[in-house]
Amino acid sequence: MMNILKGDLVQFALTGRFDVIIHGCNCFCSMGAGIAKLIRDNFPEAYQADLKTGMGDKKKLGAYSMARIERNDNIFTIINGYTQYDFSGHGVLVDYEAIQKLFAGIKNDFANQKIGYPKIGAGLAKGNWEMISDIINKELQGEDHTLVEYSKI
């Protein structure tokens, strides 16, 4: 089951709490709002990894790009998870199948690591967190994974 922690995902990563942090991205290499912007501003390596993917490529949905980050004697991986096609429009933008595919891939590629993430797809992408959390719990069953609910520490 999902652990829940209040605080700042980026700060937790910088202090070594997680081996892997995941955030949701659109397929247009923008990382211009929400936690994606925070990651872009603090970890240019993650943004560079995003820029190496095809801009506007719908085939990215459910896949990810990644960057290995070294800061303050801590090493962790940032996953840019492609969980929505576009970044604007009416209605739900998150793609639930992409969430499922992404987290199945995370389980396969990052098993036995400490994984942290925000409410992927439930903020600016307007998805249903109950549905998303059910998908994450199912796909990461048996893994050490934590939802970080943002709050200033």
PDB file of C-alpha atoms in Angstrom:
ATOM      1  CA  MET A   1       0.000   0.000   0.000  1.00  0.00           C
ATOM      2  CA  MET A   2       0.911   3.593  -0.603  1.00  0.00           C
ATOM      3  CA  ASN A   3       2.673   5.445   2.197  1.00  0.00           C
ATOM      4  CA  ILE A   4       1.628   9.075   2.609  1.00  0.00           C
ATOM      5  CA  LEU A   5       3.951  11.850   3.705  1.00  0.00           C
ATOM      6  CA  LYS A   6       3.429  15.600   3.963  1.00  0.00           C
ATOM      7  CA  GLY A   7       6.218  17.874   2.781  1.00  0.00           C
ATOM      8  CA  ASP A   8       8.221  18.799  -0.288  1.00  0.00           C
ATOM      9  CA  LEU A   9       9.056  15.974  -2.720  1.00  0.00           C
ATOM     10  CA  VAL A  10      12.054  17.842  -4.141  1.00  0.00           C
ATOM     11  CA  GLN A  11      13.510  18.527  -0.693  1.00  0.00           C
ATOM     12  CA  PHE A  12      12.971  14.916   0.353  1.00  0.00           C
ATOM     13  CA  ALA A  13      14.839  13.752  -2.759  1.00  0.00           C
ATOM     14  CA  LEU A  14      17.696  16.158  -2.053  1.00  0.00           C
ATOM     15  CA  THR A  15      18.097  14.733   1.451  1.00  0.00           C
ATOM     16  CA  GLY A  16      18.247  11.121   0.239  1.00  0.00           C
ATOM     17  CA  ARG A  17      14.784   9.979   1.266  1.00  0.00           C
ATOM     18  CA  PHE A  18      13.979   8.558  -2.194  1.00  0.00           C
ATOM     19  CA  ASP A  19      15.945   6.688  -4.838  1.00  0.00           C
ATOM     20  CA  VAL A  20      13.413   7.607  -7.519  1.00  0.00           C
ATOM     21  CA  ILE A  21      10.936  10.465  -7.829  1.00  0.00           C
ATOM     22  CA  ILE A  22       8.233  10.468 -10.483  1.00  0.00           C
ATOM     23  CA  HIS A  23       6.175  13.337 -11.827  1.00  0.00           C
ATOM     24  CA  GLY A  24       3.687  13.564 -14.651  1.00  0.00           C
ATOM     25  CA  CYS A  25       4.456  15.334 -17.927  1.00  0.00           C
ATOM     26  CA  ASN A  26       2.655  16.167 -21.113  1.00  0.00           C
ATOM     27  CA  CYS A  27       4.003  15.110 -24.499  1.00  0.00           C
ATOM     28  CA  PHE A  28       5.069  18.615 -25.592  1.00  0.00           C
ATOM     29  CA  CYS A  29       8.358  19.005 -23.658  1.00  0.00           C
ATOM     30  CA  SER A  30       7.145  22.089 -21.812  1.00  0.00           C
ATOM     31  CA  MET A  31       7.445  21.305 -18.086  1.00  0.00           C
ATOM     32  CA  GLY A  32       6.006  24.784 -17.618  1.00  0.00           C
ATOM     33  CA  ALA A  33       3.623  24.471 -14.662  1.00  0.00           C
ATOM     34  CA  GLY A  34       3.076  22.669 -11.380  1.00  0.00           C
ATOM     35  CA  ILE A  35       5.692  20.307 -10.023  1.00  0.00           C
ATOM     36  CA  ALA A  36       7.077  19.785 -13.542  1.00  0.00           C
ATOM     37  CA  LYS A  37       8.157  23.449 -13.580  1.00  0.00           C
ATOM     38  CA  LEU A  38       9.702  23.075 -10.128  1.00  0.00           C
ATOM     39  CA  ILE A  39      11.661  20.067 -11.354  1.00  0.00           C
ATOM     40  CA  ARG A  40      12.643  21.843 -14.572  1.00  0.00           C
ATOM     41  CA  ASP A  41      13.929  24.841 -12.583  1.00  0.00           C
ATOM     42  CA  ASN A  42      15.822  22.784  -9.989  1.00  0.00           C
ATOM     43  CA  PHE A  43      17.049  19.888 -12.110  1.00  0.00           C
ATOM     44  CA  PRO A  44      17.906  20.981 -15.652  1.00  0.00           C
ATOM     45  CA  GLU A  45      19.102  17.423 -16.320  1.00  0.00           C
ATOM     46  CA  ALA A  46      15.481  16.212 -16.096  1.00  0.00           C
ATOM     47  CA  TYR A  47      14.328  18.907 -18.505  1.00  0.00           C
ATOM     48  CA  GLN A  48      17.155  18.033 -20.928  1.00  0.00           C
ATOM     49  CA  ALA A  49      16.002  14.385 -20.827  1.00  0.00           C
ATOM     50  CA  ASP A  50      12.472  15.539 -21.691  1.00  0.00           C
ATOM     51  CA  LEU A  51      13.760  17.676 -24.583  1.00  0.00           C
ATOM     52  CA  LYS A  52      15.448  14.599 -26.114  1.00  0.00           C
ATOM     53  CA  THR A  53      12.019  13.025 -26.706  1.00  0.00           C
ATOM     54  CA  GLY A  54       9.761  13.784 -29.675  1.00  0.00           C
ATOM     55  CA  MET A  55       7.742  16.949 -29.091  1.00  0.00           C
ATOM     56  CA  GLY A  56       4.027  16.217 -29.433  1.00  0.00           C
ATOM     57  CA  ASP A  57       4.603  12.482 -29.954  1.00  0.00           C
ATOM     58  CA  LYS A  58       1.481  10.699 -28.708  1.00  0.00           C
ATOM     59  CA  LYS A  59       3.441   7.416 -28.584  1.00  0.00           C
ATOM     60  CA  LYS A  60       5.212   8.738 -25.474  1.00  0.00           C
ATOM     61  CA  LEU A  61       2.056   8.214 -23.371  1.00  0.00           C
ATOM     62  CA  GLY A  62       2.832   5.678 -20.644  1.00  0.00           C
ATOM     63  CA  ALA A  63       6.585   5.879 -21.262  1.00  0.00           C
ATOM     64  CA  TYR A  64       9.145   8.026 -19.477  1.00  0.00           C
ATOM     65  CA  SER A  65      12.430   9.844 -19.804  1.00  0.00           C
ATOM     66  CA  MET A  66      14.782  10.038 -16.879  1.00  0.00           C
ATOM     67  CA  ALA A  67      17.766  11.814 -15.412  1.00  0.00           C
ATOM     68  CA  ARG A  68      20.234  10.701 -12.789  1.00  0.00           C
ATOM     69  CA  ILE A  69      20.736  13.508 -10.297  1.00  0.00           C
ATOM     70  CA  GLU A  70      23.728  13.999  -8.012  1.00  0.00           C
ATOM     71  CA  ARG A  71      23.353  16.689  -5.334  1.00  0.00           C
ATOM     72  CA  ASN A  72      24.734  17.081  -1.808  1.00  0.00           C
ATOM     73  CA  ASP A  73      26.284  13.597  -1.827  1.00  0.00           C
ATOM     74  CA  ASN A  74      22.892  12.102  -2.741  1.00  0.00           C
ATOM     75  CA  ILE A  75      22.086  10.301  -5.978  1.00  0.00           C
ATOM     76  CA  PHE A  76      18.541   9.766  -7.208  1.00  0.00           C
ATOM     77  CA  THR A  77      16.618   9.380 -10.449  1.00  0.00           C
ATOM     78  CA  ILE A  78      13.914  11.709 -11.717  1.00  0.00           C
ATOM     79  CA  ILE A  79      11.285  10.098 -13.908  1.00  0.00           C
ATOM     80  CA  ASN A  80       9.434  12.338 -16.358  1.00  0.00           C
ATOM     81  CA  GLY A  81       6.326  10.186 -16.778  1.00  0.00           C
ATOM     82  CA  TYR A  82       4.241  10.914 -19.872  1.00  0.00           C
ATOM     83  CA  THR A  83       0.779  10.737 -18.341  1.00  0.00           C
ATOM     84  CA  GLN A  84      -1.110  13.264 -20.461  1.00  0.00           C
ATOM     85  CA  TYR A  85      -0.942  14.284 -24.081  1.00  0.00           C
ATOM     86  CA  ASP A  86      -1.702  17.991 -23.885  1.00  0.00           C
ATOM     87  CA  PHE A  87      -1.319  20.626 -21.161  1.00  0.00           C
ATOM     88  CA  SER A  88      -4.485  22.640 -21.713  1.00  0.00           C
ATOM     89  CA  GLY A  89      -8.116  22.195 -22.586  1.00  0.00           C
ATOM     90  CA  HIS A  90     -11.433  21.411 -20.991  1.00  0.00           C
ATOM     91  CA  GLY A  91     -12.085  18.264 -19.049  1.00  0.00           C
ATOM     92  CA  VAL A  92      -9.726  15.589 -17.798  1.00  0.00           C
ATOM     93  CA  LEU A  93      -6.289  15.708 -19.410  1.00  0.00           C
ATOM     94  CA  VAL A  94      -4.684  12.730 -17.677  1.00  0.00           C
ATOM     95  CA  ASP A  95      -4.664   9.432 -19.552  1.00  0.00           C
ATOM     96  CA  TYR A  96      -5.449   6.629 -17.081  1.00  0.00           C
ATOM     97  CA  GLU A  97      -4.020   3.965 -19.394  1.00  0.00           C
ATOM     98  CA  ALA A  98      -0.787   5.958 -19.556  1.00  0.00           C
ATOM     99  CA  ILE A  99      -0.676   6.052 -15.730  1.00  0.00           C
ATOM    100  CA  GLN A 100      -1.114   2.269 -15.623  1.00  0.00           C
ATOM    101  CA  LYS A 101       1.554   1.657 -18.255  1.00  0.00           C
ATOM    102  CA  LEU A 102       3.961   4.103 -16.604  1.00  0.00           C
ATOM    103  CA  PHE A 103       3.720   2.508 -13.171  1.00  0.00           C
ATOM    104  CA  ALA A 104       3.958  -1.023 -14.589  1.00  0.00           C
ATOM    105  CA  GLY A 105       7.216   0.098 -16.197  1.00  0.00           C
ATOM    106  CA  ILE A 106       8.416   1.700 -12.950  1.00  0.00           C
ATOM    107  CA  LYS A 107       7.776  -1.568 -11.074  1.00  0.00           C
ATOM    108  CA  ASN A 108       9.749  -3.456 -13.717  1.00  0.00           C
ATOM    109  CA  ASP A 109      12.647  -1.002 -13.981  1.00  0.00           C
ATOM    110  CA  PHE A 110      12.984   0.282 -10.391  1.00  0.00           C
ATOM    111  CA  ALA A 111      11.942  -2.630  -8.151  1.00  0.00           C
ATOM    112  CA  ASN A 112      13.195  -2.578  -4.557  1.00  0.00           C
ATOM    113  CA  GLN A 113      13.914   1.143  -4.585  1.00  0.00           C
ATOM    114  CA  LYS A 114      12.336   3.910  -2.510  1.00  0.00           C
ATOM    115  CA  ILE A 115       9.891   5.686  -4.835  1.00  0.00           C
ATOM    116  CA  GLY A 116       8.236   9.062  -4.222  1.00  0.00           C
ATOM    117  CA  TYR A 117       5.660  11.004  -6.237  1.00  0.00           C
ATOM    118  CA  PRO A 118       3.046  13.775  -5.963  1.00  0.00           C
ATOM    119  CA  LYS A 119      -0.636  13.332  -6.866  1.00  0.00           C
ATOM    120  CA  ILE A 120       0.311  12.593 -10.475  1.00  0.00           C
ATOM    121  CA  GLY A 121      -2.487  13.475 -12.872  1.00  0.00           C
ATOM    122  CA  ALA A 122      -4.826  14.823 -10.187  1.00  0.00           C
ATOM    123  CA  GLY A 123      -3.757  18.470 -10.179  1.00  0.00           C
ATOM    124  CA  LEU A 124      -3.445  20.449 -13.388  1.00  0.00           C
ATOM    125  CA  ALA A 125      -4.412  17.339 -15.422  1.00  0.00           C
ATOM    126  CA  LYS A 126      -7.748  17.201 -13.534  1.00  0.00           C
ATOM    127  CA  GLY A 127      -7.757  13.432 -13.009  1.00  0.00           C
ATOM    128  CA  ASN A 128      -9.582  11.492 -10.304  1.00  0.00           C
ATOM    129  CA  TRP A 129      -7.041  10.807  -7.538  1.00  0.00           C
ATOM    130  CA  GLU A 130      -9.017   7.855  -6.199  1.00  0.00           C
ATOM    131  CA  MET A 131      -8.753   6.106  -9.585  1.00  0.00           C
ATOM    132  CA  ILE A 132      -5.104   7.079 -10.003  1.00  0.00           C
ATOM    133  CA  SER A 133      -4.101   5.932  -6.517  1.00  0.00           C
ATOM    134  CA  ASP A 134      -5.834   2.585  -7.110  1.00  0.00           C
ATOM    135  CA  ILE A 135      -3.777   2.136 -10.303  1.00  0.00           C
ATOM    136  CA  ILE A 136      -0.531   3.053  -8.520  1.00  0.00           C
ATOM    137  CA  ASN A 137      -1.241   0.711  -5.587  1.00  0.00           C
ATOM    138  CA  LYS A 138      -2.005  -2.146  -7.962  1.00  0.00           C
ATOM    139  CA  GLU A 139       1.051  -1.605 -10.149  1.00  0.00           C
ATOM    140  CA  LEU A 140       3.509  -0.969  -7.293  1.00  0.00           C
ATOM    141  CA  GLN A 141       2.234  -3.736  -5.046  1.00  0.00           C
ATOM    142  CA  GLY A 142       5.055  -4.918  -2.781  1.00  0.00           C
ATOM    143  CA  GLU A 143       7.218  -1.850  -3.446  1.00  0.00           C
ATOM    144  CA  ASP A 144       8.247   0.947  -1.060  1.00  0.00           C
ATOM    145  CA  HIS A 145       6.313   3.859  -2.589  1.00  0.00           C
ATOM    146  CA  THR A 146       5.171   7.133  -1.082  1.00  0.00           C
ATOM    147  CA  LEU A 147       2.724   9.838  -2.047  1.00  0.00           C
ATOM    148  CA  VAL A 148       4.141  13.195  -0.972  1.00  0.00           C
ATOM    149  CA  GLU A 149       1.339  15.668  -0.316  1.00  0.00           C
ATOM    150  CA  TYR A 150       2.887  19.077  -0.696  1.00  0.00           C
ATOM    151  CA  SER A 151       3.179  21.290   2.351  1.00  0.00           C
ATOM    152  CA  LYS A 152       5.850  23.769   3.328  1.00  0.00           C
ATOM    153  CA  ILE A 153       8.174  22.139   5.807  1.00  0.00           C
TER     154      ILE A 153
END
